[in-house]
Amino acid sequence: MERSGQEHTDDNSWFDVQSTLQVAASQLQPGEMLQAEHFNLFEAMSAVEIGDPKMDAGLDTASAPTPDQLVEQGLAPLELSHQQHIAILDQLAAMQASWHVGNSLAQTVFVCLYMLKPNRTAQNQVLSAYCEATRAGCDAVRNIVLHASVCEEEDFATHTFGLLLQSSTSSKDSKLFKAKPYAAVSLAEDQLLAARKSSHQHAGSSHTTSEDDETTALLARLRFQKALLQAMEQLHQWDADGLIMARKHMQRAQAELANVVQTAHFGVGPAVGFHPDVNRRLLGPLPPRPVQVLSNQEAWAYYSKLLKDLLVVCQLTGIQQWPQLQEFLHSFAKQNPGSVARSAMHAAITGKLSKTTGGGVPGWVPRAPMMCAHLCFPQPNQLPGPEVKLFLDQVCIAVQGWCLAMCVNRLRQRRRHRRAMEDWSNLLEHALIADASPEFQDWLHHRSSWQWQPPPEQADHPEEALGPCAAWVEKGCAAVLLQHFLLGFDLDLYQPKEFCMLYWYCDYLHGTVAVTAPQFLSVQPQSGAPASPSKGGLPALSAKPGKHTSKKSSAKTKAASKAAPQGFDSGHLKYTVQEVHKAQVGRQMCQGLMRVATGLMACGAIPNPNMPFNSEATRYEQRFGSFAFMQRPMPLLYDQYTAAMDVTGVQASDLLESALANFTAARHGIATLAQSSTQSQLLTEEKLQELKALDRIAVQNALAVNVLLKTMQQDGKLQHIKISWDFSHHGCYPSIGVKHAPVAT
């Protein structure tokens, strides 16, 4: 900007342009903007606001204190009392936990001056040992996160900003660095114990004093950090022995953590040796994130949950089958584990660093041996034909992608499931080719006296008939789609006006799973998926399920189990039966909720949504349009939805009575599922609690429907009824609340 023709001789001279700006602003109309020729609005919105301490990372970095300056000012003394030691160790542990939950390493752990000056800190054995164990622990955690590749930028910050960790040293010195923390902690323990013994001898008494309690508190913190480090390093083994040893160290860390929490009151006063701006020079030219440091109580709670989640990871040693691994990862994801635990889980599942005695991979790794056993194929080196081998390779890619999706955070998990549909669609093509290959048909014929070929009526369209491989793929694809849609309820992504279409589509997917699961087990040729729209598989709003439907489904399941050919063991049967029963329960719940919502909208209890920007067709396209390219399960179009939701000639009371029958059938299905799971020894405590929650929801919804029916009989309308949807008992299926709304006068 020109300075009004004045020549400037001093760069520090300033001119007041406020009056000029006010005159220019007075000439502008609302909505107008004065801009230069090369102005770009996007770049302007992304620009850093100069002078804003929250946005301008380069603001006054020259005046940022250095570690040496802060030490010279006496902010990191080495002569400390036990209470000061405890306060420093607790604050450093809280900083470490704050780094685990997504903050920067340079703004959490390494704001501690004792961490930045290890040579000077070595004069204090206790502090030095704890800092070395913390440094090694940070390095081990970072390596796990980098190896797993399941954490995004918002989950975990891996950048070290040039700060010293073990992995930044040469490989020649790595062994020395790994042994150094353990030796330092052992030496610090010996020093504390010797000091306590010496004080007792001088005092001539063996009674416990406050100083003894403080020594015990310091020992608990050192041992906790040491056990946590040992557990993290054992996890790097990624084999059964490593997980077993890691479990032992985690259990010891849990015991020491309890001692730490009990002695937290000994750390009094603010911890010395911490300065939030000490690493400001190291930060890049980006706006620094606001750092939310966890309190001591929050840090202990975080470590408690971390150890609990890591102990779940160690339970992988008991998994040998693909259905087991699926249920295990489902249960793990529901616990909403943190970034470190999710990374440890996926790193163990990938098996890249796993070592076994035979040179292979552990039994829990979803690779060719596990999937061959699940699909009842021969050994990977004895597969019947190249088509089956290529199909198996694609199966491993799909299931490993699913495992990765289950280990990312819950928000990205749903997106991963949607993107995985391309892999499953590609897998279906390989499955159809494998089913039709002569080598595979010949192998099936010799194994179970069965040979697959398209039915006569579909000879011109063999892709519409499913062999065993394609049936398995369709079931897996439908299950992943179900996860995608149902996870949206758990994440509160849907509005009540979308419940009808969502539960309608989920009902169809549950039906696909219920049909294709025994279809693969019985190895019988099928004329497409019976739950397809063209075969009348979509629910009718006025249909009334009852005991006959439940018995018929059970009969089909039993018939399929009797038809199971050689090669299928009891493990395949019990998991398939459980999968079918679970899908049937889900289908009854979806149909019941769909019919309740439709009936309430039909009688005016739920007003038709006013969508000024998005029509119902647009919303349907937004939810389901991205899956229109898939062959199986066959995608459902909006016209099919509107036809199924047509309530012309259907009374609202009929819809509610059908919903009541659905919830009653769901309760019968839940009882059957619990009984079959108990008999097959698959009923865990977590499954039992989920079944109890579903049964509670079915009971409450049945009562709510009865209230609605009685109200309709008395008043003939439901306009003064207030409906609520409560997802507190289950993340996917709500409890329906019914209240009489006050009448406006």
XYZ file of C-alpha atoms in Angstrom:
745
model
C 0.000 0.000 0.000
C 1.382 3.422 -0.983
C 2.144 5.747 1.914
C 0.430 8.834 0.388
C 3.504 9.726 -1.676
C 5.736 10.129 1.378
C 9.247 8.783 1.192
C 10.063 6.621 4.119
C 13.521 6.756 5.560
C 12.816 4.827 8.750
C 11.457 1.256 8.530
C 10.067 1.605 12.028
C 7.813 4.571 11.171
C 4.054 3.867 11.122
C 1.159 5.705 9.476
C -2.470 5.802 10.565
C -4.694 4.578 7.697
C -7.858 4.212 9.768
C -9.563 7.229 8.163
C -8.756 5.934 4.660
C -10.241 2.533 5.458
C -13.382 4.129 6.905
C -13.932 6.188 3.747
C -13.442 3.104 1.549
C -15.815 1.072 3.721
C -18.503 3.730 3.476
C -18.531 3.329 -0.319
C -19.138 -0.446 -0.146
C -22.599 -1.996 -0.127
C -23.486 -5.073 1.986
C -22.163 -8.167 0.226
C -19.422 -6.336 -1.671
C -15.746 -6.990 -1.057
C -12.669 -5.040 -2.040
C -9.973 -7.373 -3.322
C -6.719 -7.392 -5.231
C -6.457 -8.885 -8.735
C -4.872 -12.153 -7.583
C -6.986 -12.562 -4.433
C -8.185 -16.117 -3.698
C -10.957 -16.646 -1.150
C -9.920 -20.236 -0.380
C -6.354 -19.205 0.390
C -7.629 -16.318 2.488
C -9.751 -18.668 4.607
C -6.734 -20.973 5.055
C -4.314 -18.158 5.867
C -2.734 -17.743 9.267
C -3.906 -14.708 11.186
C -0.691 -12.864 11.904
C -0.269 -11.909 15.522
C -2.852 -14.369 16.870
C -1.062 -16.490 19.499
C -3.413 -19.403 18.789
C -2.824 -19.356 15.011
C 0.582 -17.796 14.381
C 3.163 -20.421 15.316
C 5.991 -18.060 14.382
C 4.874 -15.329 16.742
C 7.776 -14.243 18.927
C 9.624 -17.575 18.706
C 12.895 -15.751 19.216
C 11.912 -15.022 22.802
C 10.941 -18.636 23.541
C 13.102 -19.891 26.424
C 15.620 -22.647 25.829
C 16.044 -25.616 28.199
C 19.422 -24.288 29.326
C 17.944 -20.899 30.194
C 15.151 -22.488 32.212
C 17.602 -24.726 34.058
C 19.780 -21.724 34.881
C 16.709 -20.010 36.304
C 16.380 -22.904 38.767
C 13.158 -24.379 37.342
C 14.522 -27.934 37.375
C 16.228 -28.535 40.736
C 17.846 -31.901 41.439
C 17.699 -31.746 45.224
C 14.116 -32.823 45.820
C 12.062 -34.239 48.632
C 10.100 -37.454 48.241
C 6.884 -35.477 47.883
C 8.371 -33.359 45.112
C 9.587 -36.521 43.395
C 6.086 -37.993 43.506
C 4.536 -34.820 42.107
C 7.011 -34.764 39.195
C 6.538 -38.456 38.361
C 2.758 -38.134 38.458
C 2.818 -35.081 36.204
C 5.135 -36.831 33.742
C 2.803 -39.860 33.678
C -0.121 -37.512 32.987
C 1.860 -35.944 30.131
C 2.548 -39.384 28.697
C -1.159 -40.262 28.832
C -1.967 -36.908 27.205
C 0.338 -37.843 24.324
C -1.444 -41.189 23.941
C -4.792 -39.472 23.403
C -3.622 -37.339 20.475
C -1.499 -34.430 21.690
C 1.964 -33.611 20.406
C 5.005 -35.262 21.962
C 6.845 -31.922 22.075
C 3.945 -30.308 23.941
C 3.399 -33.068 26.504
C 6.158 -35.487 27.544
C 9.056 -33.298 26.458
C 7.933 -30.130 28.180
C 9.636 -31.798 31.148
C 13.116 -30.331 31.542
C 14.351 -33.543 33.135
C 13.469 -35.389 29.913
C 15.273 -32.812 27.764
C 18.509 -32.845 29.822
C 19.205 -36.556 30.483
C 22.899 -36.074 31.310
C 22.080 -33.548 33.994
C 19.128 -35.605 35.298
C 21.473 -38.585 35.785
C 22.627 -36.928 39.022
C 19.230 -37.827 40.506
C 18.909 -41.597 40.219
C 15.155 -41.808 40.796
C 14.284 -39.090 38.289
C 16.782 -40.405 35.742
C 15.430 -43.958 35.950
C 11.837 -42.846 35.559
C 12.699 -40.578 32.630
C 14.641 -43.333 30.868
C 11.746 -45.765 31.315
C 9.320 -43.122 30.038
C 11.517 -42.396 27.018
C 11.770 -46.090 26.147
C 8.035 -46.533 26.690
C 7.241 -43.667 24.320
C 9.512 -45.221 21.713
C 7.854 -48.639 22.055
C 4.352 -47.154 21.802
C 5.298 -45.069 18.765
C 6.737 -48.120 16.993
C 3.529 -50.073 17.630
C 1.392 -47.249 16.263
C 3.578 -46.827 13.173
C 3.594 -50.563 12.495
C -0.174 -50.955 12.846
C -1.163 -48.011 10.591
C -4.663 -47.678 12.035
C -4.329 -44.245 13.666
C -5.155 -41.043 11.858
C -3.849 -37.585 12.621
C -6.641 -36.898 15.102
C -5.881 -40.144 16.974
C -2.166 -40.070 17.586
C 0.739 -37.694 16.844
C 3.828 -39.714 15.841
C 6.118 -36.801 14.907
C 9.069 -36.525 17.321
C 10.293 -33.030 16.301
C 13.888 -34.293 16.506
C 13.595 -35.228 20.178
C 15.703 -38.162 21.321
C 14.022 -41.577 21.388
C 15.574 -45.022 21.214
C 14.645 -45.565 17.565
C 16.587 -42.439 16.634
C 19.843 -44.092 17.716
C 21.971 -46.370 15.580
C 21.211 -50.088 15.456
C 24.615 -50.753 17.038
C 23.555 -48.896 20.173
C 19.915 -50.055 20.227
C 20.585 -53.030 22.500
C 22.353 -50.805 24.990
C 19.451 -48.360 24.965
C 16.941 -51.179 25.514
C 18.834 -52.483 28.536
C 19.514 -49.037 29.990
C 16.014 -48.284 31.405
C 15.768 -51.616 33.231
C 19.215 -51.213 34.766
C 18.404 -47.649 35.801
C 15.098 -48.621 37.435
C 16.707 -51.536 39.283
C 19.459 -49.249 40.566
C 16.908 -46.658 41.695
C 14.890 -49.344 43.504
C 18.007 -50.572 45.293
C 18.879 -47.009 46.288
C 15.435 -46.326 47.742
C 15.346 -49.630 49.627
C 18.840 -49.082 50.993
C 17.926 -45.565 52.156
C 14.821 -46.870 53.923
C 16.811 -49.626 55.623
C 19.488 -47.171 56.687
C 16.935 -44.770 58.175
C 15.416 -47.629 60.214
C 18.825 -48.608 61.539
C 19.641 -45.050 62.582
C 16.235 -44.584 64.198
C 16.504 -47.937 65.958
C 12.879 -48.751 65.149
C 11.091 -50.831 62.534
C 7.809 -48.885 62.704
C 6.488 -47.484 59.421
C 6.891 -43.731 59.073
C 5.549 -41.199 56.606
C 8.908 -41.300 54.820
C 8.496 -45.069 54.396
C 5.100 -44.531 52.815
C 6.585 -41.976 50.440
C 9.354 -44.427 49.532
C 6.714 -47.060 48.840
C 4.901 -44.576 46.595
C 8.092 -43.906 44.611
C 8.771 -47.626 44.257
C 5.218 -48.198 42.964
C 5.681 -45.541 40.267
C 9.027 -46.899 39.139
C 7.719 -50.460 39.009
C 4.570 -49.415 37.156
C 6.565 -47.643 34.454
C 8.950 -50.604 34.206
C 6.128 -53.162 33.912
C 4.359 -51.052 31.293
C 7.585 -50.806 29.273
C 8.148 -54.563 29.507
C 4.599 -55.229 28.330
C 4.988 -52.921 25.328
C 8.271 -54.514 24.310
C 6.836 -58.025 24.656
C 3.973 -57.020 22.384
C 6.575 -56.472 19.671
C 7.124 -60.235 19.558
C 3.615 -60.713 18.068
C 3.623 -64.438 18.834
C 1.957 -66.571 21.485
C 4.937 -66.503 23.851
C 5.215 -62.748 23.528
C 1.530 -62.210 24.275
C 1.687 -64.539 27.278
C 4.656 -62.667 28.724
C 3.013 -59.322 27.927
C -0.069 -60.434 29.864
C 2.038 -61.153 32.948
C 3.683 -57.730 32.804
C 0.316 -56.018 32.321
C -1.135 -57.772 35.345
C 1.839 -56.615 37.388
C 1.375 -53.095 36.021
C -2.267 -53.202 37.110
C -1.227 -54.133 40.641
C 1.349 -51.333 40.769
C -1.148 -48.868 39.306
C -3.492 -49.595 42.208
C -0.639 -48.716 44.601
C 0.050 -45.535 42.646
C -3.568 -44.410 42.936
C -3.632 -45.158 46.670
C -0.517 -43.046 47.273
C -1.393 -40.153 44.948
C -2.011 -37.835 47.917
C 1.719 -37.773 48.748
C 2.468 -35.624 45.699
C 1.753 -32.124 47.026
C 2.158 -28.792 45.295
C 2.700 -28.064 41.612
C 5.328 -30.203 39.927
C 8.566 -28.390 39.130
C 10.563 -28.891 35.946
C 7.802 -28.330 33.369
C 7.467 -25.400 30.960
C 4.821 -25.396 28.179
C 6.821 -23.205 25.734
C 10.197 -24.888 26.007
C 9.816 -26.604 22.604
C 8.130 -23.781 20.726
C 11.176 -23.402 18.484
C 10.792 -27.009 17.306
C 7.192 -26.685 16.158
C 6.620 -26.382 12.441
C 5.157 -23.326 10.699
C 1.646 -24.515 11.471
C -0.874 -23.378 14.053
C -0.154 -25.316 17.246
C -2.954 -27.456 18.542
C -4.457 -26.561 21.888
C -3.038 -29.053 24.365
C -5.446 -30.591 26.839
C -3.278 -32.145 29.515
C -5.022 -34.852 31.491
C -5.256 -34.475 35.227
C -3.652 -37.095 37.442
C -7.001 -38.781 38.083
C -7.813 -38.811 34.355
C -4.362 -40.232 33.612
C -4.789 -43.094 36.091
C -8.204 -43.864 34.589
C -6.653 -43.864 31.119
C -3.874 -46.264 32.139
C -6.408 -48.549 33.790
C -8.451 -48.767 30.592
C -5.312 -49.116 28.458
C -4.145 -52.122 30.451
C -7.620 -53.640 30.339
C -7.770 -53.263 26.551
C -4.245 -54.623 26.095
C -5.157 -57.670 28.170
C -7.944 -58.270 25.654
C -5.315 -58.180 22.883
C -3.403 -60.907 24.713
C -6.480 -63.154 24.493
C -5.729 -63.645 20.786
C -3.749 -66.737 21.747
C -7.000 -68.679 22.200
C -8.345 -67.939 18.702
C -7.942 -70.400 15.845
C -11.060 -69.940 13.659
C -12.346 -67.075 11.524
C -15.787 -66.848 13.241
C -13.976 -66.648 16.589
C -11.825 -63.784 15.332
C -14.880 -61.968 13.976
C -16.714 -62.126 17.294
C -13.533 -61.198 19.140
C -12.990 -58.044 17.065
C -16.683 -57.100 17.307
C -16.436 -57.286 21.095
C -13.153 -55.367 21.133
C -14.492 -52.543 18.954
C -17.572 -52.122 21.179
C -15.303 -51.297 24.128
C -14.134 -48.177 22.232
C -10.426 -48.798 22.904
C -7.813 -46.076 22.578
C -5.278 -45.570 19.813
C -2.515 -47.603 21.465
C -4.720 -50.636 22.163
C -6.216 -50.565 18.655
C -2.739 -50.377 17.171
C -1.528 -53.291 19.290
C -4.527 -55.350 18.209
C -4.031 -54.766 14.494
C -0.270 -55.241 14.696
C -0.832 -58.618 16.320
C -3.460 -59.601 13.736
C -1.340 -58.687 10.703
C 1.306 -61.190 11.770
C 4.077 -59.398 9.847
C 6.551 -59.776 12.687
C 5.103 -62.990 14.102
C 7.360 -65.968 14.600
C 6.369 -69.502 15.483
C 8.363 -72.652 16.059
C 7.443 -74.017 12.646
C 8.332 -70.814 10.856
C 4.720 -69.961 10.040
C 2.308 -67.457 11.527
C 0.132 -67.807 14.640
C -3.258 -69.426 14.309
C -5.144 -66.180 14.922
C -3.737 -64.426 11.836
C -6.380 -64.309 9.034
C -4.282 -65.730 6.248
C -4.569 -68.694 3.905
C -4.401 -71.495 6.550
C -7.221 -69.999 8.653
C -9.426 -69.211 5.664
C -8.848 -72.642 4.080
C -10.019 -74.262 7.300
C -13.044 -71.949 7.440
C -14.025 -72.580 3.800
C -13.284 -76.303 4.174
C -10.689 -76.121 1.418
C -7.602 -78.347 1.349
C -4.261 -76.991 2.468
C -3.124 -73.848 0.597
C -0.629 -75.881 -1.448
C -3.317 -78.427 -2.453
C -6.092 -76.158 -3.744
C -8.168 -77.509 -6.648
C -7.181 -75.249 -9.515
C -5.757 -71.757 -10.053
C -9.208 -70.164 -9.922
C -9.696 -71.339 -6.319
C -6.199 -70.173 -5.388
C -6.907 -66.717 -6.795
C -10.243 -66.685 -4.972
C -8.488 -67.544 -1.695
C -5.981 -64.729 -2.223
C -8.846 -62.266 -2.669
C -10.606 -63.674 0.413
C -7.498 -62.940 2.499
C -7.407 -59.381 1.157
C -11.081 -58.829 2.021
C -10.934 -60.253 5.539
C -7.693 -58.423 6.364
C -9.325 -55.192 5.197
C -12.253 -55.954 7.487
C -9.875 -56.529 10.411
C -8.225 -53.186 9.673
C -11.625 -51.482 9.657
C -12.478 -52.969 13.048
C -9.285 -51.495 14.536
C -9.722 -47.883 13.401
C -11.728 -45.403 15.422
C -15.511 -45.781 15.355
C -16.161 -42.823 13.070
C -13.718 -43.980 10.413
C -14.768 -47.595 10.850
C -18.097 -46.915 9.183
C -16.386 -45.218 6.235
C -13.982 -48.146 5.892
C -16.867 -50.600 5.682
C -18.420 -48.579 2.870
C -15.183 -48.434 0.914
C -14.631 -52.182 1.393
C -17.640 -52.915 -0.804
C -15.404 -52.641 -3.873
C -13.219 -55.458 -2.533
C -16.256 -57.631 -1.806
C -17.735 -56.935 -5.238
C -14.457 -57.972 -6.845
C -14.360 -61.032 -4.592
C -17.808 -62.110 -5.823
C -16.568 -62.244 -9.395
C -13.691 -64.505 -8.357
C -16.129 -66.651 -6.352
C -18.418 -67.198 -9.347
C -15.424 -68.178 -11.478
C -14.142 -70.543 -8.776
C -17.571 -72.188 -8.351
C -17.810 -72.857 -12.080
C -14.234 -74.131 -12.529
C -14.029 -77.851 -13.516
C -11.301 -78.558 -10.946
C -13.402 -77.192 -8.089
C -16.529 -79.047 -9.227
C -14.569 -82.281 -9.492
C -13.131 -81.772 -6.011
C -16.589 -81.089 -4.588
C -17.973 -84.185 -6.303
C -15.320 -86.425 -4.770
C -15.675 -84.796 -1.367
C -19.445 -84.734 -1.024
C -20.876 -86.355 -4.189
C -22.117 -82.962 -5.280
C -21.624 -81.032 -8.487
C -22.694 -77.471 -9.136
C -24.306 -76.207 -12.280
C -26.836 -73.456 -12.974
C -30.517 -74.457 -12.813
C -32.186 -74.952 -16.238
C -34.259 -71.787 -15.935
C -31.067 -69.771 -15.360
C -28.813 -71.441 -17.892
C -28.612 -68.206 -19.868
C -27.708 -66.218 -16.711
C -25.375 -68.428 -14.661
C -24.177 -65.420 -12.654
C -27.578 -65.356 -10.891
C -27.040 -68.811 -9.371
C -24.847 -69.173 -6.308
C -22.309 -71.875 -5.629
C -20.754 -72.339 -2.169
C -18.007 -69.730 -2.672
C -20.406 -67.083 -3.965
C -22.864 -67.849 -1.146
C -20.129 -67.243 1.422
C -19.172 -63.962 -0.267
C -22.777 -62.726 -0.349
C -23.201 -63.520 3.330
C -19.981 -61.699 4.217
C -20.886 -58.697 2.084
C -24.347 -58.446 3.644
C -22.819 -58.643 7.124
C -20.390 -55.789 6.379
C -23.218 -53.667 4.969
C -25.211 -54.328 8.121
C -22.286 -53.135 10.230
C -22.089 -49.983 8.146
C -25.767 -49.104 8.590
C -26.177 -50.190 12.214
C -23.042 -48.338 13.273
C -24.761 -45.140 12.142
C -27.373 -45.643 14.893
C -24.628 -46.116 17.462
C -22.929 -42.920 16.284
C -26.217 -40.957 16.241
C -25.943 -40.119 12.535
C -29.592 -40.646 11.614
C -32.766 -38.699 12.184
C -36.008 -40.420 13.261
C -37.544 -39.656 9.856
C -34.944 -41.985 8.300
C -35.635 -44.942 10.571
C -38.217 -46.487 8.224
C -35.907 -46.767 5.230
C -32.900 -47.808 7.310
C -34.640 -50.594 9.226
C -36.340 -51.693 6.004
C -32.962 -52.102 4.289
C -31.385 -53.731 7.365
C -34.250 -56.231 7.445
C -33.372 -57.224 3.894
C -29.692 -57.648 4.787
C -30.526 -59.711 7.891
C -32.632 -61.940 5.655
C -29.741 -62.350 3.234
C -27.434 -63.460 6.046
C -30.045 -65.868 7.416
C -30.417 -67.521 4.010
C -26.846 -67.612 2.711
C -25.249 -68.872 5.954
C -26.921 -72.314 5.860
C -26.762 -72.227 2.060
C -22.966 -72.405 2.217
C -23.097 -75.041 4.957
C -25.462 -77.360 3.082
C -23.525 -76.893 -0.192
C -26.682 -77.069 -2.268
C -27.192 -75.146 -5.539
C -29.595 -72.250 -5.110
C -31.484 -70.142 -7.643
C -30.167 -66.865 -6.350
C -30.716 -65.385 -2.922
C -34.256 -66.149 -1.696
C -34.231 -62.788 0.060
C -33.842 -60.900 -3.209
C -36.505 -58.353 -4.165
C -37.616 -60.369 -7.194
C -38.319 -63.423 -5.041
C -40.640 -61.712 -2.614
C -38.071 -61.455 0.148
C -38.985 -57.902 1.134
C -41.271 -57.512 4.148
C -44.890 -56.642 3.664
C -46.146 -54.010 6.067
C -49.230 -55.991 6.996
C -47.546 -59.379 7.376
C -47.856 -60.977 10.787
C -44.964 -63.233 11.765
C -45.719 -65.870 14.299
C -44.652 -69.206 15.660
C -45.073 -70.864 12.312
C -42.420 -68.617 10.778
C -40.016 -69.265 13.628
C -40.510 -73.037 13.433
C -40.113 -73.006 9.685
C -36.804 -71.134 9.947
C -35.584 -73.513 12.626
C -36.548 -76.465 10.478
C -34.540 -75.055 7.580
C -31.537 -74.597 9.818
C -31.766 -78.158 11.115
C -32.201 -79.503 7.609
C -29.143 -77.612 6.449
C -27.127 -78.957 9.355
C -28.158 -82.533 8.511
C -27.181 -81.963 4.891
C -23.692 -80.772 5.831
C -21.186 -82.792 3.783
C -17.924 -84.257 4.904
C -15.352 -81.615 5.701
C -17.665 -79.581 7.927
C -17.061 -80.152 11.622
C -19.200 -79.250 14.614
C -17.432 -75.888 14.830
C -18.793 -74.829 11.441
C -22.264 -75.996 12.408
C -22.496 -74.241 15.778
C -21.265 -70.907 14.418
C -23.628 -71.116 11.441
C -26.637 -71.947 13.626
C -25.812 -69.050 15.919
C -25.387 -66.715 12.944
C -28.775 -67.704 11.523
C -30.583 -67.257 14.857
C -28.949 -63.876 15.383
C -29.989 -62.722 11.898
C -33.563 -63.861 12.533
C -33.714 -61.881 15.787
C -32.321 -58.825 14.036
C -34.868 -59.184 11.274
C -37.796 -59.318 13.698
C -36.509 -56.247 15.540
C -36.056 -54.298 12.296
C -39.501 -55.225 11.007
C -41.115 -54.303 14.302
C -39.467 -50.892 14.481
C -40.180 -50.208 10.812
C -43.875 -51.005 11.197
C -44.218 -48.972 14.376
C -42.659 -45.941 12.696
C -44.813 -46.362 9.594
C -47.998 -46.815 11.627
C -47.283 -43.758 13.755
C -46.667 -41.644 10.652
C -49.862 -42.982 9.062
C -52.031 -41.923 12.020
C -50.300 -38.588 12.544
C -48.436 -39.341 15.774
C -45.214 -38.621 13.921
C -45.647 -35.712 11.485
C -44.343 -36.133 7.977
C -40.879 -34.568 7.929
C -40.560 -31.216 6.255
C -37.422 -31.433 4.133
C -37.048 -28.163 2.190
C -33.666 -29.067 0.705
C -33.647 -32.878 0.495
C -36.565 -34.954 -0.663
C -37.081 -38.473 0.612
C -35.760 -39.821 -2.677
C -32.614 -37.740 -2.269
C -32.082 -38.990 1.254
C -32.537 -42.566 0.088
C -29.955 -42.006 -2.621
C -27.545 -40.490 -0.112
C -27.840 -43.463 2.229
C -27.897 -46.353 -0.257
C -26.908 -45.012 -3.671
C -23.200 -45.753 -3.182
C -23.983 -49.503 -3.153
C -25.918 -49.560 -6.433
C -22.950 -51.067 -8.308
C -23.035 -54.295 -6.298
C -24.362 -57.588 -7.702
C -24.946 -59.319 -4.360
C -26.739 -58.540 -2.184
C -28.883 -57.089 -4.935
C -29.302 -53.345 -4.272
C -32.791 -52.106 -3.456
C -34.076 -49.087 -5.337
C -36.187 -46.217 -4.064
C -39.173 -47.393 -6.108
C -39.072 -50.702 -4.239
C -38.990 -48.833 -0.947
C -41.975 -46.651 -1.803
C -43.910 -49.723 -2.985
C -43.128 -51.562 0.253
C -44.074 -48.522 2.355
C -47.377 -47.935 0.550
C -50.018 -47.925 3.279
C -52.982 -47.563 0.949
C -55.767 -49.711 2.336
C -53.768 -50.636 5.442
C -54.997 -49.474 8.831
C -52.525 -48.067 11.340
C -53.811 -50.552 13.905
C -52.928 -53.424 11.557
C -49.384 -52.131 11.290
C -49.093 -51.878 15.066
C -50.474 -55.396 15.541
C -47.907 -56.688 13.045
C -45.178 -54.875 14.963
C -46.420 -56.448 18.206
C -46.121 -59.871 16.581
C -42.589 -59.002 15.464
C -41.474 -58.097 18.983
C -43.059 -61.283 20.341
C -41.259 -63.347 17.692
C -38.026 -61.519 18.544
C -38.336 -62.618 22.171
C -38.780 -66.243 21.072
C -35.749 -65.877 18.814
C -33.661 -64.418 21.636
C -34.537 -67.375 23.855
C -33.630 -69.793 21.055
C -30.350 -67.982 20.430
C -29.442 -68.069 24.126
C -30.265 -71.784 24.315
C -28.248 -72.695 21.211
C -25.314 -70.550 22.349
C -25.337 -72.231 25.743
C -25.426 -75.706 24.229
C -22.553 -74.898 21.871
C -20.575 -73.194 24.689
C -20.514 -69.870 22.835
C -22.488 -67.825 25.363
C -20.082 -65.381 26.967
C -21.023 -62.877 29.653
C -20.958 -60.057 27.112
C -23.307 -61.936 24.766
C -25.617 -62.708 27.653
C -25.833 -59.033 28.577
C -26.561 -58.088 24.969
C -29.327 -60.689 24.715
C -30.838 -59.428 27.973
C -30.763 -55.885 26.597
C -32.482 -56.983 23.373
C -35.107 -58.880 25.344
C -35.716 -55.822 27.529
C -36.154 -53.679 24.417
C -38.557 -56.182 22.840
C -40.633 -56.286 26.040
C -40.754 -52.505 26.395
C -41.607 -51.998 22.737
C -44.390 -54.580 22.953
C -45.820 -52.718 25.957
C -45.557 -49.417 24.084
C -47.409 -50.871 21.092
C -50.155 -52.194 23.393
C -50.545 -48.709 24.880
C -50.832 -47.247 21.387
C -53.446 -49.820 20.366
C -55.561 -49.172 23.467
C -55.315 -45.427 22.932
C -56.496 -45.842 19.349
C -59.450 -47.953 20.496
C -60.481 -45.298 23.015
C -59.772 -42.075 21.126
C -59.492 -43.273 17.544
C -56.372 -41.167 17.026
C -52.848 -40.629 18.327
C -52.238 -36.948 17.661
C -51.654 -36.201 21.350
C -49.092 -38.961 21.848
C -45.407 -38.057 22.185
C -42.974 -40.698 20.928
C -39.326 -41.002 22.004
C -36.542 -43.320 20.801
C -34.126 -44.429 23.518
C -30.844 -46.060 22.398
C -29.377 -46.301 25.899
C -29.980 -50.067 26.221
C -28.671 -50.990 22.765
C -26.795 -48.911 20.227
C -28.771 -50.171 17.211
C -32.317 -50.893 18.393
C -34.188 -48.270 20.434
C -36.756 -48.591 23.160
C -39.976 -46.797 22.211
C -41.278 -44.362 24.788
C -44.945 -43.282 24.772
C -46.207 -40.210 26.623
C -49.417 -38.218 26.444
C -48.526 -34.725 25.295
C -50.462 -31.822 26.825
C -53.281 -30.573 24.626
C -52.791 -27.015 23.424
C -55.638 -24.678 24.441
